[in-house]
């Protein structure tokens, strides 16, 4: 486990010969904000940093605090792109806009989450019919990944860093479900006696499922792009504006106690960002499942000519924790469940225009 000083020292060695392009989907607050800020400091502002979120005001404040390169330096930019990540149409528009004007992306970091995905008592559907807990934590990240991958491929082809990172809950080996992938049944039959009073089974399922689905997401794309780095990482317990669990009024005294106790084990978002950045910069290619100190729980580097295998129905393909024949600690997918999740995801997204 690297100490904070060791993570900082390792990050301090990042001095690329080119201007890195880094996109933070969720960079206007919390872990994403702190990571963007740490990268801006490390590069002395010589980076093209894109913050994606809803709050232009928050983004402007963050960008105003970034160091600015000296006159004469070219290619750097610090910008905000608005997006409601609960709308896949909006995420697609943002991706199309980025693809039309960026030649490459070196780092794509996805942290966006929201109150609708943090509630343990309430759940529902977005306007596009997606589960509240899965829309931002999984579906938007799938769309960003798929639509921006060509720009990561371009960065790699130029011999530069190319790394896609999703920050959620890696390392727990949450098994991927094989039915009710969109939680429609779970919402219909959720055990909940009074609105907003007791925990909703569907809400809890949504929170847990999102974690496993993110394993599936990185595994799917990593096996198809063996020359790029893909990471699912756990940030740990972090003091961020969004780290508030909604537990209902009946459990609010307990929530109050947990919040106080939580302060004993949480880290600041700046400290967390150093560990996350360490995970981001300390990888060349392959799949990485990392913990809250940026340590590798498991990793696999595919051969450059690896052909992704998700469709065969052999006993190995159904084994949880095995990706294309490779056992991965802390990974919850199997080739069969990942294939089913991706098929389902594509079907659902194809209905959203
Ligand atoms: N903090 C923790 O202790 C903790 C623990 C375990 C896992 N995690 C996971 O780690 C990740 C980062 O957590 P965090 O605490 O840094 O989150 P956060 O403080 O809640 O930040 C969330 C980001 O998501 C953006 N966002 C919220 N709703 C949005 C929407 N509808 N459309 C677009 N962007 C939206 C916010 O920007 P705008 O407000 O500008 O839209 C903000 O930039 C999340 O996936 C979270 O689930 C966090």
Tab-separated table of C-alpha atoms and ligand atoms in Angstrom:
chain	number	residue	atom	x	y	z
A	1	UNK	CA	0.000	0.000	0.000
A	2	UNK	CA	1.600	3.283	-1.016
A	3	UNK	CA	1.608	5.982	1.627
A	4	UNK	CA	0.253	9.357	0.636
A	5	UNK	CA	3.833	10.602	0.287
A	6	UNK	CA	4.710	7.672	-1.991
A	7	UNK	CA	1.659	8.283	-4.195
A	8	UNK	CA	2.516	11.989	-4.403
A	9	UNK	CA	6.135	11.199	-5.239
A	10	UNK	CA	5.090	8.801	-7.974
A	11	UNK	CA	2.656	11.375	-9.420
A	12	UNK	CA	5.376	14.012	-9.320
A	13	UNK	CA	7.294	11.950	-11.876
A	14	UNK	CA	4.606	12.551	-14.506
A	15	UNK	CA	6.157	14.901	-17.061
A	16	UNK	CA	4.904	13.990	-20.535
A	17	UNK	CA	6.634	15.393	-23.591
A	18	UNK	CA	3.216	16.223	-25.048
A	19	UNK	CA	0.234	18.205	-23.734
A	20	UNK	CA	-2.061	15.601	-22.138
A	21	UNK	CA	-5.773	15.737	-22.899
A	22	UNK	CA	-7.831	14.697	-19.869
A	23	UNK	CA	-11.617	14.503	-19.706
A	24	UNK	CA	-13.289	14.360	-16.300
A	25	UNK	CA	-16.942	13.315	-16.510
A	26	UNK	CA	-17.887	14.520	-13.025
A	27	UNK	CA	-15.036	17.012	-12.720
A	28	UNK	CA	-17.119	19.800	-11.200
A	29	UNK	CA	-17.163	18.344	-7.687
A	30	UNK	CA	-15.701	15.736	-5.350
A	31	UNK	CA	-13.129	13.202	-6.449
A	32	UNK	CA	-13.244	14.250	-10.125
A	33	UNK	CA	-12.711	17.887	-9.212
A	34	UNK	CA	-9.755	17.019	-6.953
A	35	UNK	CA	-8.187	14.755	-9.577
A	36	UNK	CA	-8.469	17.439	-12.264
A	37	UNK	CA	-6.934	19.969	-9.903
A	38	UNK	CA	-4.055	17.618	-9.011
A	39	UNK	CA	-3.352	17.008	-12.698
A	40	UNK	CA	-3.465	20.737	-13.441
A	41	UNK	CA	-0.954	21.395	-10.641
A	42	UNK	CA	1.310	18.537	-11.715
A	43	UNK	CA	1.422	19.766	-15.331
A	44	UNK	CA	1.636	23.429	-14.218
A	45	UNK	CA	-1.474	23.985	-16.292
A	46	UNK	CA	0.116	22.574	-19.486
A	47	UNK	CA	-2.776	20.233	-20.156
A	48	UNK	CA	-6.058	20.258	-22.004
A	49	UNK	CA	-8.504	19.594	-19.189
A	50	UNK	CA	-12.212	19.156	-19.878
A	51	UNK	CA	-14.583	19.251	-16.914
A	52	UNK	CA	-18.000	17.762	-17.623
A	53	UNK	CA	-20.957	18.314	-15.292
A	54	UNK	CA	-23.999	20.508	-14.855
A	55	UNK	CA	-22.675	23.381	-12.811
A	56	UNK	CA	-20.940	26.030	-14.926
A	57	UNK	CA	-20.441	28.107	-11.789
A	58	UNK	CA	-18.547	25.332	-9.984
A	59	UNK	CA	-16.471	24.619	-13.102
A	60	UNK	CA	-15.511	28.285	-13.539
A	61	UNK	CA	-14.306	28.474	-9.947
A	62	UNK	CA	-12.255	25.298	-10.304
A	63	UNK	CA	-10.731	26.386	-13.608
A	64	UNK	CA	-9.894	29.837	-12.215
A	65	UNK	CA	-7.771	28.078	-9.573
A	66	UNK	CA	-5.733	26.044	-12.103
A	67	UNK	CA	-2.184	27.279	-12.694
A	68	UNK	CA	-1.835	28.902	-16.106
A	69	UNK	CA	1.164	28.181	-18.359
A	70	UNK	CA	3.491	31.002	-19.317
A	71	UNK	CA	2.916	32.985	-22.503
A	72	UNK	CA	4.020	31.181	-25.625
A	73	UNK	CA	2.918	27.725	-24.500
A	74	UNK	CA	0.396	26.339	-26.935
A	75	UNK	CA	-2.122	23.519	-27.005
A	76	UNK	CA	-3.302	23.779	-23.436
A	77	UNK	CA	-6.895	24.589	-22.535
A	78	UNK	CA	-9.087	24.406	-19.461
A	79	UNK	CA	-12.755	24.183	-20.298
A	80	UNK	CA	-16.196	23.225	-19.088
A	81	UNK	CA	-18.694	21.184	-21.086
A	82	UNK	CA	-22.258	21.045	-19.712
A	83	UNK	CA	-24.046	17.724	-19.615
A	84	UNK	CA	-26.886	16.063	-17.751
A	85	UNK	CA	-25.480	12.570	-17.382
A	86	UNK	CA	-28.902	11.227	-16.460
A	87	UNK	CA	-29.789	11.746	-20.119
A	88	UNK	CA	-28.018	9.406	-22.517
A	89	UNK	CA	-29.030	11.700	-25.386
A	90	UNK	CA	-27.137	14.503	-23.647
A	91	UNK	CA	-24.080	12.294	-23.050
A	92	UNK	CA	-24.093	11.281	-26.718
A	93	UNK	CA	-24.268	14.935	-27.808
A	94	UNK	CA	-21.307	15.800	-25.583
A	95	UNK	CA	-19.295	12.877	-26.958
A	96	UNK	CA	-20.106	13.831	-30.555
A	97	UNK	CA	-18.994	17.400	-29.801
A	98	UNK	CA	-15.704	16.204	-28.306
A	99	UNK	CA	-15.073	13.816	-31.196
A	100	UNK	CA	-15.631	16.613	-33.691
A	101	UNK	CA	-12.911	18.852	-32.225
A	102	UNK	CA	-10.430	16.726	-30.241
A	103	UNK	CA	-7.793	14.661	-31.992
A	104	UNK	CA	-7.119	12.440	-28.985
A	105	UNK	CA	-7.893	11.819	-25.339
A	106	UNK	CA	-5.157	10.542	-23.029
A	107	UNK	CA	-7.234	10.183	-19.876
A	108	UNK	CA	-10.968	9.640	-19.565
A	109	UNK	CA	-12.000	9.663	-15.898
A	110	UNK	CA	-15.628	9.000	-14.953
A	111	UNK	CA	-16.836	9.899	-11.469
A	112	UNK	CA	-20.273	11.411	-12.027
A	113	UNK	CA	-22.871	10.264	-9.552
A	114	UNK	CA	-25.835	12.033	-8.070
A	115	UNK	CA	-28.349	12.099	-5.267
A	116	UNK	CA	-30.786	9.914	-7.196
A	117	UNK	CA	-28.162	7.185	-7.222
A	118	UNK	CA	-27.253	7.587	-3.554
A	119	UNK	CA	-30.639	7.000	-1.985
A	120	UNK	CA	-31.246	3.826	-0.004
A	121	UNK	CA	-34.967	4.524	0.266
A	122	UNK	CA	-36.013	5.907	-3.087
A	123	UNK	CA	-35.612	4.707	-6.614
A	124	UNK	CA	-37.348	5.223	-9.892
A	125	UNK	CA	-36.742	5.798	-13.563
A	126	UNK	CA	-35.126	8.612	-15.471
A	127	UNK	CA	-37.081	10.366	-18.242
A	128	UNK	CA	-35.471	7.885	-20.633
A	129	UNK	CA	-36.721	4.912	-18.604
A	130	UNK	CA	-33.416	3.895	-17.012
A	131	UNK	CA	-33.074	2.890	-13.374
A	132	UNK	CA	-32.118	5.892	-11.205
A	133	UNK	CA	-29.222	4.057	-9.601
A	134	UNK	CA	-27.818	2.704	-12.840
A	135	UNK	CA	-28.234	5.624	-15.224
A	136	UNK	CA	-25.229	7.710	-14.186
A	137	UNK	CA	-23.165	5.098	-12.415
A	138	UNK	CA	-23.342	2.657	-15.308
A	139	UNK	CA	-25.211	3.656	-18.475
A	140	UNK	CA	-23.666	7.106	-18.882
A	141	UNK	CA	-20.222	5.581	-18.293
A	142	UNK	CA	-20.883	2.927	-20.922
A	143	UNK	CA	-21.862	5.628	-23.432
A	144	UNK	CA	-18.825	7.802	-22.635
A	145	UNK	CA	-16.559	4.757	-22.955
A	146	UNK	CA	-17.955	3.525	-26.222
A	147	UNK	CA	-18.219	6.918	-27.891
A	148	UNK	CA	-14.869	8.326	-26.771
A	149	UNK	CA	-12.762	5.190	-27.220
A	150	UNK	CA	-11.710	6.182	-30.771
A	151	UNK	CA	-9.980	9.240	-29.247
A	152	UNK	CA	-8.138	7.061	-26.713
A	153	UNK	CA	-7.088	4.782	-29.569
A	154	UNK	CA	-5.704	7.832	-31.408
A	155	UNK	CA	-3.654	8.815	-28.351
A	156	UNK	CA	-2.215	5.305	-28.132
A	157	UNK	CA	-1.403	5.299	-31.853
A	158	UNK	CA	0.663	8.412	-31.232
A	159	UNK	CA	2.619	6.535	-28.544
A	160	UNK	CA	0.982	8.468	-25.704
A	161	UNK	CA	-0.872	7.518	-22.518
A	162	UNK	CA	-4.352	6.122	-23.147
A	163	UNK	CA	-6.282	5.274	-20.015
A	164	UNK	CA	-9.986	4.950	-19.223
A	165	UNK	CA	-10.874	4.995	-15.523
A	166	UNK	CA	-14.197	4.565	-13.777
A	167	UNK	CA	-14.343	5.493	-10.096
A	168	UNK	CA	-17.003	3.570	-8.213
A	169	UNK	CA	-16.581	0.472	-6.056
A	170	UNK	CA	-13.906	-1.825	-7.455
A	171	UNK	CA	-12.457	-4.885	-5.789
A	172	UNK	CA	-15.531	-6.376	-4.153
A	173	UNK	CA	-16.136	-9.062	-6.757
A	174	UNK	CA	-19.847	-8.260	-6.959
A	175	UNK	CA	-21.281	-11.013	-9.142
A	176	UNK	CA	-23.097	-9.845	-12.256
A	177	UNK	CA	-26.769	-10.713	-12.286
A	178	UNK	CA	-28.155	-12.787	-15.115
A	179	UNK	CA	-31.761	-11.584	-14.991
A	180	UNK	CA	-33.708	-8.340	-14.468
A	181	UNK	CA	-30.632	-6.388	-15.548
A	182	UNK	CA	-32.500	-3.081	-15.622
A	183	UNK	CA	-34.114	-3.739	-12.204
A	184	UNK	CA	-37.620	-3.357	-13.622
A	185	UNK	CA	-38.906	-6.340	-11.609
A	186	UNK	CA	-37.000	-5.228	-8.515
A	187	UNK	CA	-38.690	-1.812	-8.625
A	188	UNK	CA	-42.083	-3.381	-9.204
A	189	UNK	CA	-41.826	-5.767	-6.282
A	190	UNK	CA	-39.606	-3.751	-3.961
A	191	UNK	CA	-40.365	-4.328	-0.290
A	192	UNK	CA	-41.150	-0.947	1.164
A	193	UNK	CA	-43.953	-0.308	3.625
A	194	UNK	CA	-44.220	3.459	3.672
A	195	UNK	CA	-42.840	5.882	1.155
A	196	UNK	CA	-39.416	7.163	2.260
A	197	UNK	CA	-39.434	5.305	5.563
A	198	UNK	CA	-37.760	1.960	5.145
A	199	UNK	CA	-34.930	0.921	2.899
A	200	UNK	CA	-35.948	-0.005	-0.597
A	201	UNK	CA	-34.705	-3.364	-1.828
A	202	UNK	CA	-34.615	-2.036	-5.379
A	203	UNK	CA	-32.538	1.005	-4.356
A	204	UNK	CA	-30.037	-1.172	-2.511
A	205	UNK	CA	-29.894	-3.590	-5.427
A	206	UNK	CA	-29.245	-0.680	-7.761
A	207	UNK	CA	-26.335	0.567	-5.678
A	208	UNK	CA	-24.734	-2.868	-5.560
A	209	UNK	CA	-25.443	-3.806	-9.175
A	210	UNK	CA	-23.782	-0.641	-10.471
A	211	UNK	CA	-20.505	-1.805	-8.952
A	212	UNK	CA	-20.591	-5.182	-10.719
A	213	UNK	CA	-21.687	-3.568	-13.981
A	214	UNK	CA	-18.628	-1.303	-13.899
A	215	UNK	CA	-16.443	-4.422	-13.652
A	216	UNK	CA	-18.235	-5.719	-16.729
A	217	UNK	CA	-17.787	-2.417	-18.547
A	218	UNK	CA	-13.997	-2.243	-18.147
A	219	UNK	CA	-13.579	-5.965	-18.846
A	220	UNK	CA	-15.580	-5.753	-22.066
A	221	UNK	CA	-13.650	-2.845	-23.517
A	222	UNK	CA	-10.244	-3.933	-22.157
A	223	UNK	CA	-10.461	-7.322	-23.865
A	224	UNK	CA	-11.232	-5.564	-27.148
A	225	UNK	CA	-8.528	-2.918	-26.801
A	226	UNK	CA	-5.473	-4.717	-25.425
A	227	UNK	CA	-3.224	-1.712	-26.077
A	228	UNK	CA	-5.138	0.669	-23.820
A	229	UNK	CA	-5.350	0.801	-20.012
A	230	UNK	CA	-8.740	0.345	-18.330
A	231	UNK	CA	-9.305	0.712	-14.605
A	232	UNK	CA	-12.175	0.296	-12.193
A	233	UNK	CA	-11.092	1.852	-8.902
A	234	UNK	CA	-12.611	2.278	-5.452
A	235	UNK	CA	-12.164	5.764	-3.943
A	236	UNK	CA	-12.780	4.622	-0.354
A	237	UNK	CA	-14.746	6.826	2.022
A	238	UNK	CA	-14.146	10.397	0.938
A	239	UNK	CA	-15.413	13.725	2.283
A	240	UNK	CA	-17.024	15.110	-0.861
A	241	UNK	CA	-20.138	17.250	-1.323
A	242	UNK	CA	-21.963	14.287	-2.841
A	243	UNK	CA	-21.101	11.673	-0.221
A	244	UNK	CA	-24.424	11.783	1.553
A	245	UNK	CA	-26.491	8.645	1.930
A	246	UNK	CA	-30.220	9.123	2.033
A	247	UNK	CA	-31.565	6.556	4.512
A	248	UNK	CA	-35.113	7.779	5.239
A	249	UNK	CA	-36.457	9.577	8.311
A	250	UNK	CA	-36.928	6.410	10.397
A	251	UNK	CA	-33.223	5.652	10.130
A	252	UNK	CA	-32.064	9.264	10.197
A	253	UNK	CA	-30.695	9.069	13.804
A	254	UNK	CA	-28.639	6.076	12.723
A	255	UNK	CA	-27.559	7.959	9.591
A	256	UNK	CA	-26.509	10.875	11.843
A	257	UNK	CA	-24.344	8.546	13.970
A	258	UNK	CA	-22.859	6.889	10.891
A	259	UNK	CA	-22.023	10.289	9.390
A	260	UNK	CA	-20.193	11.315	12.592
A	261	UNK	CA	-18.352	7.978	12.783
A	262	UNK	CA	-17.597	8.174	9.078
A	263	UNK	CA	-15.468	11.253	9.736
A	264	UNK	CA	-13.055	8.987	11.588
A	265	UNK	CA	-12.392	6.852	8.548
A	266	UNK	CA	-12.836	9.276	5.651
A	267	UNK	CA	-10.090	11.070	3.782
A	268	UNK	CA	-10.224	14.475	2.121
A	269	UNK	CA	-10.958	14.569	-1.587
A	270	UNK	CA	-7.444	15.960	-2.183
A	271	UNK	CA	-5.840	12.993	-0.458
A	272	UNK	CA	-8.079	10.567	-2.338
A	273	UNK	CA	-7.170	12.314	-5.612
A	274	UNK	CA	-3.471	11.572	-5.091
A	275	UNK	CA	-4.204	7.861	-4.821
A	276	UNK	CA	-6.580	7.931	-7.796
A	277	UNK	CA	-4.029	9.855	-9.872
A	278	UNK	CA	-1.380	7.318	-8.906
A	279	UNK	CA	-3.668	4.586	-10.301
A	280	UNK	CA	-4.231	6.642	-13.445
A	281	UNK	CA	-0.592	7.387	-14.206
A	282	UNK	CA	0.883	4.073	-13.077
A	283	UNK	CA	-0.484	1.950	-15.927
A	284	UNK	CA	0.436	1.423	-19.533
A	285	UNK	CA	-2.096	-1.049	-20.859
A	286	UNK	CA	-4.358	-3.831	-19.628
A	287	UNK	CA	-7.166	-4.203	-17.128
A	288	UNK	CA	-6.772	-3.001	-13.557
A	289	UNK	CA	-8.993	-3.446	-10.532
A	290	UNK	CA	-7.663	-1.059	-7.874
A	291	UNK	CA	-8.418	-0.184	-4.283
A	292	UNK	CA	-8.689	3.163	-2.518
A	293	UNK	CA	-4.910	3.554	-2.308
A	294	UNK	CA	-4.517	3.012	-6.019
A	295	UNK	CA	-3.086	-0.433	-5.251
A	296	UNK	CA	-3.711	-3.211	-7.733
A	297	UNK	CA	-6.223	-5.791	-6.494
A	298	UNK	CA	-5.808	-7.643	-9.771
A	299	UNK	CA	-4.576	-6.839	-13.245
A	300	UNK	CA	-4.058	-8.478	-16.570
A	301	UNK	CA	-2.143	-7.335	-19.603
A	302	UNK	CA	-3.518	-9.013	-22.729
A	303	UNK	CA	-1.229	-9.898	-25.591
A	304	UNK	CA	-1.387	-7.130	-28.219
A	305	UNK	CA	-3.208	-9.445	-30.628
A	306	UNK	CA	-5.732	-10.715	-28.059
A	307	UNK	CA	-9.157	-11.487	-29.503
A	308	UNK	CA	-11.987	-10.809	-27.049
A	309	UNK	CA	-13.986	-13.940	-26.155
A	310	UNK	CA	-17.353	-13.339	-24.560
A	311	UNK	CA	-19.729	-15.491	-26.506
A	312	UNK	CA	-18.744	-19.121	-26.034
A	313	UNK	CA	-20.867	-21.018	-23.569
A	314	UNK	CA	-18.182	-23.229	-22.058
A	315	UNK	CA	-18.053	-23.827	-18.282
A	316	UNK	CA	-15.127	-21.342	-18.092
A	317	UNK	CA	-17.252	-18.669	-19.748
A	318	UNK	CA	-19.761	-18.983	-16.906
A	319	UNK	CA	-17.202	-18.828	-14.101
A	320	UNK	CA	-17.475	-15.615	-12.074
A	321	UNK	CA	-14.185	-13.807	-11.606
A	322	UNK	CA	-12.711	-15.173	-14.834
A	323	UNK	CA	-12.175	-12.910	-17.817
A	324	UNK	CA	-11.355	-14.609	-21.114
A	325	UNK	CA	-9.705	-17.474	-19.236
A	326	UNK	CA	-7.847	-15.245	-16.749
A	327	UNK	CA	-8.763	-15.365	-13.041
A	328	UNK	CA	-9.108	-11.810	-11.685
A	329	UNK	CA	-9.316	-11.185	-7.932
A	330	UNK	CA	-12.050	-8.730	-6.938
A	331	UNK	CA	-13.691	-8.965	-10.372
A	332	UNK	CA	-17.344	-10.008	-10.429
A	333	UNK	CA	-18.013	-10.777	-14.079
A	334	UNK	CA	-17.933	-13.978	-16.068
A	335	UNK	CA	-17.624	-13.959	-19.855
A	336	UNK	CA	-21.238	-15.103	-20.161
A	337	UNK	CA	-22.705	-12.517	-17.754
A	338	UNK	CA	-20.645	-9.691	-19.282
A	339	UNK	CA	-21.826	-10.687	-22.766
A	340	UNK	CA	-25.441	-10.690	-21.547
A	341	UNK	CA	-25.015	-7.307	-19.839
A	342	UNK	CA	-23.532	-5.736	-22.964
A	343	UNK	CA	-26.267	-7.170	-25.187
A	344	UNK	CA	-28.894	-5.812	-22.815
A	345	UNK	CA	-27.132	-2.433	-22.596
A	346	UNK	CA	-26.979	-2.061	-26.365
A	347	UNK	CA	-30.642	-3.016	-26.708
A	348	UNK	CA	-31.770	-0.500	-24.105
A	349	UNK	CA	-29.596	2.290	-25.443
A	350	UNK	CA	-30.728	1.695	-29.013
A	351	UNK	CA	-34.232	2.668	-27.913
A	352	UNK	CA	-33.063	6.036	-26.595
A	353	UNK	CA	-32.775	8.576	-29.377
B	1	LIG	N1	-17.348	9.935	-1.739
B	1	LIG	C1	-17.327	8.697	-1.276
B	1	LIG	O1	-17.108	8.448	-0.072
B	1	LIG	C2	-17.532	7.552	-2.205
B	1	LIG	C3	-17.508	6.249	-1.700
B	1	LIG	C4	-17.664	5.169	-2.580
B	1	LIG	C5	-17.857	5.421	-3.936
B	1	LIG	N2	-17.893	6.687	-4.393
B	1	LIG	C6	-18.093	6.894	-5.840
B	1	LIG	O2	-17.038	7.676	-6.350
B	1	LIG	C7	-17.512	8.542	-7.402
B	1	LIG	C8	-17.187	9.983	-7.060
B	1	LIG	O3	-17.839	10.304	-5.862
B	1	LIG	P1	-17.920	11.797	-5.318
B	1	LIG	O4	-18.252	11.680	-3.884
B	1	LIG	O5	-16.738	12.566	-5.784
B	1	LIG	O6	-19.188	12.341	-6.087
B	1	LIG	P2	-19.805	13.826	-6.012
B	1	LIG	O7	-19.094	14.678	-5.041
B	1	LIG	O8	-21.246	13.568	-5.777
B	1	LIG	O9	-19.534	14.386	-7.466
B	1	LIG	C9	-20.342	13.966	-8.416
B	1	LIG	C10	-20.072	14.649	-9.764
B	1	LIG	O10	-21.138	14.184	-10.539
B	1	LIG	C11	-21.701	15.300	-11.192
B	1	LIG	N3	-23.135	15.103	-11.409
B	1	LIG	C12	-24.124	14.904	-10.489
B	1	LIG	N4	-25.312	14.805	-11.102
B	1	LIG	C13	-25.050	14.952	-12.438
B	1	LIG	C14	-25.852	14.934	-13.593
B	1	LIG	N5	-27.173	14.740	-13.551
B	1	LIG	N6	-25.239	15.109	-14.797
B	1	LIG	C15	-23.912	15.313	-14.888
B	1	LIG	N7	-23.095	15.322	-13.833
B	1	LIG	C16	-23.667	15.149	-12.620
B	1	LIG	C17	-21.484	16.485	-10.271
B	1	LIG	O11	-21.438	17.682	-11.050
B	1	LIG	P3	-22.638	18.748	-11.208
B	1	LIG	O12	-23.224	18.969	-9.870
B	1	LIG	O13	-21.930	19.919	-11.820
B	1	LIG	O14	-23.582	18.130	-12.159
B	1	LIG	C18	-20.094	16.161	-9.743
B	1	LIG	O15	-19.118	16.651	-10.639
B	1	LIG	C19	-19.007	8.267	-7.504
B	1	LIG	O16	-19.228	7.319	-8.514
B	1	LIG	C20	-19.368	7.669	-6.154
B	1	LIG	O17	-20.479	6.811	-6.235
B	1	LIG	C21	-17.738	7.757	-3.574
